[in-house]
CSV table of C-alpha atoms in Angstrom, one decimal:
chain,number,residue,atom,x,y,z
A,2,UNK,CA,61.9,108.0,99.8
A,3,UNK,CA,63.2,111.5,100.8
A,4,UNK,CA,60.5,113.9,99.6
A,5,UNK,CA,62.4,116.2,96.5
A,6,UNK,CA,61.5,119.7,98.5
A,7,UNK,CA,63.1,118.7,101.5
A,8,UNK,CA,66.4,118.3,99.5
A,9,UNK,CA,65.8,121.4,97.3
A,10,UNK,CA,65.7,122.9,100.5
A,11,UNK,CA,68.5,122.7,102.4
A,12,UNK,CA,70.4,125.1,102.1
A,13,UNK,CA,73.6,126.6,104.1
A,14,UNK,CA,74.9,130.2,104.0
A,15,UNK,CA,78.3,130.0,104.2
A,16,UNK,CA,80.0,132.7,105.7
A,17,UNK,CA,82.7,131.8,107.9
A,18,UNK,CA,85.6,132.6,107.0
A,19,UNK,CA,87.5,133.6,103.4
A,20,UNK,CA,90.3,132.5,101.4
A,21,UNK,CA,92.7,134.6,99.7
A,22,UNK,CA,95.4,133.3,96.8
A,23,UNK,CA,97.8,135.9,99.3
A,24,UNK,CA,96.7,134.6,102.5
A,25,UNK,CA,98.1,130.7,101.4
A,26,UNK,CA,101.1,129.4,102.1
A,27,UNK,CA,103.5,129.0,98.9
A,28,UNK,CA,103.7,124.8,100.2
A,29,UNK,CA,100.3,123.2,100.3
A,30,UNK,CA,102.0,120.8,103.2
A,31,UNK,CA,101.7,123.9,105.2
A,32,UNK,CA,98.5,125.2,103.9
A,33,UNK,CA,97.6,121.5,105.2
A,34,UNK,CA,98.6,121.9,108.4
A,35,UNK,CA,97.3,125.1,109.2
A,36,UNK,CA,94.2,124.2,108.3
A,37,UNK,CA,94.1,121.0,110.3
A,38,UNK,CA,95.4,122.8,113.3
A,39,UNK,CA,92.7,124.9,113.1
A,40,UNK,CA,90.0,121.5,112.8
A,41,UNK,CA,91.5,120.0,115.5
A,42,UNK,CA,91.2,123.9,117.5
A,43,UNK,CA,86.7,123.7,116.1
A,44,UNK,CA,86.8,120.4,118.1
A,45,UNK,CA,84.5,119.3,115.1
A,46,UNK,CA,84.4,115.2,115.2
A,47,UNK,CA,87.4,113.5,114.1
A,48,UNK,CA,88.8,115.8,112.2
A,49,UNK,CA,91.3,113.4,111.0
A,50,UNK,CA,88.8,111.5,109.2
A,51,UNK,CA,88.8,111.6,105.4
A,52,UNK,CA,87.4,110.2,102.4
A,53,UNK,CA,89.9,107.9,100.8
A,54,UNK,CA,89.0,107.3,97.0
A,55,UNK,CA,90.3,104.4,94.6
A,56,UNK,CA,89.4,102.7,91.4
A,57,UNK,CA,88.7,99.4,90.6
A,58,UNK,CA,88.4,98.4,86.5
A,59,UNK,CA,87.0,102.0,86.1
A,60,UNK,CA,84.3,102.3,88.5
A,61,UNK,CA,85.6,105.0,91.4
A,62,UNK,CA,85.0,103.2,95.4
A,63,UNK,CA,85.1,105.7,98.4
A,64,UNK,CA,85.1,105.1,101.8
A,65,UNK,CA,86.4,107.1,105.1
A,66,UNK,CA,89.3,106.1,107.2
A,67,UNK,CA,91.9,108.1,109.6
A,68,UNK,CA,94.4,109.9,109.3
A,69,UNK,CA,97.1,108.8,111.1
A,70,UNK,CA,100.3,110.8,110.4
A,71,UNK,CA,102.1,112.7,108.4
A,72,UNK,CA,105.8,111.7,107.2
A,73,UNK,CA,108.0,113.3,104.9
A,74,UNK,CA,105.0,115.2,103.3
A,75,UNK,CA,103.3,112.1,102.9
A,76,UNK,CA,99.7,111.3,104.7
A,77,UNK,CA,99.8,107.7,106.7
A,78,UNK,CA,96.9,106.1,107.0
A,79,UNK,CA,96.6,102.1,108.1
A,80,UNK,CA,94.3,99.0,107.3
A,81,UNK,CA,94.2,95.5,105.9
A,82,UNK,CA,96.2,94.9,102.7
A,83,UNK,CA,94.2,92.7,101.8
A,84,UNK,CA,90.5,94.4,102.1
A,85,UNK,CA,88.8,95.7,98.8
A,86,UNK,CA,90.7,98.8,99.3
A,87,UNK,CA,94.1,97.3,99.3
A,88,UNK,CA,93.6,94.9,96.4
A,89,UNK,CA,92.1,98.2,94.4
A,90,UNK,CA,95.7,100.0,95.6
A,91,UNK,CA,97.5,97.0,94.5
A,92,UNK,CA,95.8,97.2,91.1
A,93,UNK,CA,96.2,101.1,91.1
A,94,UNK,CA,98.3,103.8,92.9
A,95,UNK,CA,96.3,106.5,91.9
A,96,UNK,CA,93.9,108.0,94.6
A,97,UNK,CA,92.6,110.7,96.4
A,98,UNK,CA,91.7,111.8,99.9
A,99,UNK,CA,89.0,114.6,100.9
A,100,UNK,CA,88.5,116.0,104.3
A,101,UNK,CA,85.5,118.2,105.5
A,102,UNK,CA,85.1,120.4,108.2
A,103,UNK,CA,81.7,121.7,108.3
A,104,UNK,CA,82.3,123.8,111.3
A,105,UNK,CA,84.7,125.5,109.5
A,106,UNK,CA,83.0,125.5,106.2
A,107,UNK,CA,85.9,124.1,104.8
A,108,UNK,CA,87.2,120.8,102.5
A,109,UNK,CA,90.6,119.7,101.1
A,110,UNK,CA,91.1,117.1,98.0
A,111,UNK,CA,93.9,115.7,97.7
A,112,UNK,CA,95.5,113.9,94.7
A,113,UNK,CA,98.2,111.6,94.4
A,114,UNK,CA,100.2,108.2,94.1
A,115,UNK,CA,100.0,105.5,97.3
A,116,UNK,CA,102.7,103.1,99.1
A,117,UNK,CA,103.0,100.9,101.8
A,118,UNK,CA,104.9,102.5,104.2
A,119,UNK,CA,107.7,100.4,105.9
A,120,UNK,CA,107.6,97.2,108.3
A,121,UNK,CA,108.7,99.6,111.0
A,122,UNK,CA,106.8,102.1,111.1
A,123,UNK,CA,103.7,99.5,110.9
A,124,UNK,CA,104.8,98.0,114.0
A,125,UNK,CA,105.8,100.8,115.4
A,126,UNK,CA,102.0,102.2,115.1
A,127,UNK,CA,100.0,98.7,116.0
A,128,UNK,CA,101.7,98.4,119.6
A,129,UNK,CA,100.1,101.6,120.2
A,130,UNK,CA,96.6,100.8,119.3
A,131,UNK,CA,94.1,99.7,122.0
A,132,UNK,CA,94.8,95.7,122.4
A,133,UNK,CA,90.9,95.2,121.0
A,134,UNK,CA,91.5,97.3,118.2
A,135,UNK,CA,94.7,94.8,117.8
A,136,UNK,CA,92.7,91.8,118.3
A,137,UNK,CA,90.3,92.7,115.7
A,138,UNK,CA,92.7,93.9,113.2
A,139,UNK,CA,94.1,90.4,113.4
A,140,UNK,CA,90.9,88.4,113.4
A,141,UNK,CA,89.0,90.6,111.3
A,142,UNK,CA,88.6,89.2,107.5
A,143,UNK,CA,88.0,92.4,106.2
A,144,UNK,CA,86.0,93.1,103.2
A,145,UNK,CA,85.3,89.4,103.0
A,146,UNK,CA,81.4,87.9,103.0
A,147,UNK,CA,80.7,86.9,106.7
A,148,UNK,CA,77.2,84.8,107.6
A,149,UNK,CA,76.8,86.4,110.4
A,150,UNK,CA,77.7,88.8,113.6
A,151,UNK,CA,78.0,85.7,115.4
A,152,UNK,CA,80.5,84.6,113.5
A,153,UNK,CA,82.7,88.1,113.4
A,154,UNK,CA,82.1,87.9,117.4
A,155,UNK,CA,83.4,84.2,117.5
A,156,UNK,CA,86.8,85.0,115.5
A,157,UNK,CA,87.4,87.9,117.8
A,158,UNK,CA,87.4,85.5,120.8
A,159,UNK,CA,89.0,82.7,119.0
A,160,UNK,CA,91.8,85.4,118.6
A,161,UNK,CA,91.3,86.8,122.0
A,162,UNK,CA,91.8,83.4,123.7
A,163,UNK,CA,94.8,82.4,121.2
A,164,UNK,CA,96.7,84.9,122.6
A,165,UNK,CA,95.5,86.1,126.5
A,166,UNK,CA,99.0,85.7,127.7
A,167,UNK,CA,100.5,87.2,125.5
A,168,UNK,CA,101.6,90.8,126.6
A,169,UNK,CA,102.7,91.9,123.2
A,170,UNK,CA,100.1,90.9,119.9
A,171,UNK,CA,102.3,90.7,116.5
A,172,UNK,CA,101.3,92.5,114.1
A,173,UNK,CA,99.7,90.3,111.3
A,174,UNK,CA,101.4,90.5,107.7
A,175,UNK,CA,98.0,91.1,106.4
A,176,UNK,CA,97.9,94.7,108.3
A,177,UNK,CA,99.9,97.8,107.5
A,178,UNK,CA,100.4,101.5,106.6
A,179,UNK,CA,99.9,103.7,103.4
A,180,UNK,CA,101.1,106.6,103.0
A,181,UNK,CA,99.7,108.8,100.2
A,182,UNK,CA,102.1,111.1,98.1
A,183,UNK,CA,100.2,114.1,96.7
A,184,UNK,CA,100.5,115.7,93.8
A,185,UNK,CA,97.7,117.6,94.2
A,186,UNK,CA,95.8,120.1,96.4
A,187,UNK,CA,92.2,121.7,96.6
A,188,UNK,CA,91.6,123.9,99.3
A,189,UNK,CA,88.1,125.1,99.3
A,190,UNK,CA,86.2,128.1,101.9
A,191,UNK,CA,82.6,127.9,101.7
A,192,UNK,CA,81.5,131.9,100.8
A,193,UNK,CA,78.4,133.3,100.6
A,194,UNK,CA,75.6,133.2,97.3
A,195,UNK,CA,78.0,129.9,96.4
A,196,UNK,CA,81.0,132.1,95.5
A,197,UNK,CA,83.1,129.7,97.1
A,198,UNK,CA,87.1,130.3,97.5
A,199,UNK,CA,89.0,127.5,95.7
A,200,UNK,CA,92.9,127.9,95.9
A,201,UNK,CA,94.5,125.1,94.2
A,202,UNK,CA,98.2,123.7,94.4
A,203,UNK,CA,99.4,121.7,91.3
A,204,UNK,CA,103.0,119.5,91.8
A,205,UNK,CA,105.1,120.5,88.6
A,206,UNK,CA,108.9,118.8,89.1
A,207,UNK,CA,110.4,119.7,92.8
A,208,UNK,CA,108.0,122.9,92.7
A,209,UNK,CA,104.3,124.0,93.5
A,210,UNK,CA,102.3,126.2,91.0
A,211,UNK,CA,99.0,128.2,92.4
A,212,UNK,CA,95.6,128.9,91.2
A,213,UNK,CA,92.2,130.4,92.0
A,214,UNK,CA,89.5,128.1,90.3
A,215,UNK,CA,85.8,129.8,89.7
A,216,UNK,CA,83.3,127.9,92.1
């Protein structure tokens, strides 16, 4: 067990940067990508990465996954429909997303409804992955109860030999995009003596209203 005054402990100052109500951009899509130009710029790891949130029968589940675009306003990430995370999509379209940057001292959450995104645009993104990454997105029973490495290793070259002359994998029916729709936007500066800077962006109609929130 961790020892309690280790945790008590730690402890950053955060004093990187600020955050001024003025200083953001009246469309949180563009407050998004600033900010994510300027992760990419800190050459932090994947800065893409986020926590993707979803509920099941009222218990919240988290996990992280890639961002993977970014269409009409929408964030596209891409899995298997039929893994814990897309049957708890299935059963609700409610979730959220949170990024961090800790070289930035910086985090976003997100709020919002989620969709599959469109056969085309799945393919479209699948042809481009590494053919292993294809391989194992076909093979792969995600979220399911395996006995053993062994056995994930022995589907992967089951699949591998299925289809070795085969240029071109097919996408499998069970793998796809979602694209999440927000409705919703935290943007949060770390600041020093936990003061933090929390500009918030709240979707009302075809319109955005803005807020400070106290730390």
């Amino acid at each position: 067990m961790i020892q309690k005054d280790i945790l008590e402990n730690l402890r950053v100052s955060y004093q990187a940067s600020s955050l001024d109500i003025d200083d953001c951009d009246q469309i949180p899509e563009k407050q998004f990508n600033k900010w994510f130009a300027e992760a990419l710029s800190s050459q932090c790891d994947e800065p893409n990465a986020f926590v993707l949130s979803t509920v099941l029968e009222g218990q919240p589940r988290g996990r992280v996954v890639l961002l993977k675009g970014v269409e009409k306003d929408c964030l596209i990430f891409y899995t298997n429909y039929q893994s814990a995370k897309g049957q708890e999509i299935q059963e609700n379209d409610k979730v959220s997303a949170t990024f961090l940057w800790l070289p930035l001292q910086r985090q976003i959450r997100i709020e919002g409804t989620i969709v599959k995104i469109t056969s085309d645009l799945s393919d479209d993104y699948f042809q481009k992955r590494p053919r292993g990454s294809q391989i194992g997105a076909i093979a792969s029973p995600q979220s399911e109860v395996v006995s053993s490495r062994t056995e994930l290793e022995k589907l992967f070259q089951e699949t591998e030999n299925k289809f070795e002359h085969d240029l071109i994998l097919p996408r499998p029916a069970h793998w796809g995009g979602y694209a999440i729709k927000p409705t919703y936007f935290e943007f949060w500066q770390g600041r020093r003596n936990r003061l933090h800077d929390r500009i918030i962006y709240i979707k009302q109609a075809s319109t955005w209203a803005r807020h400070r929130l106290a730390p």
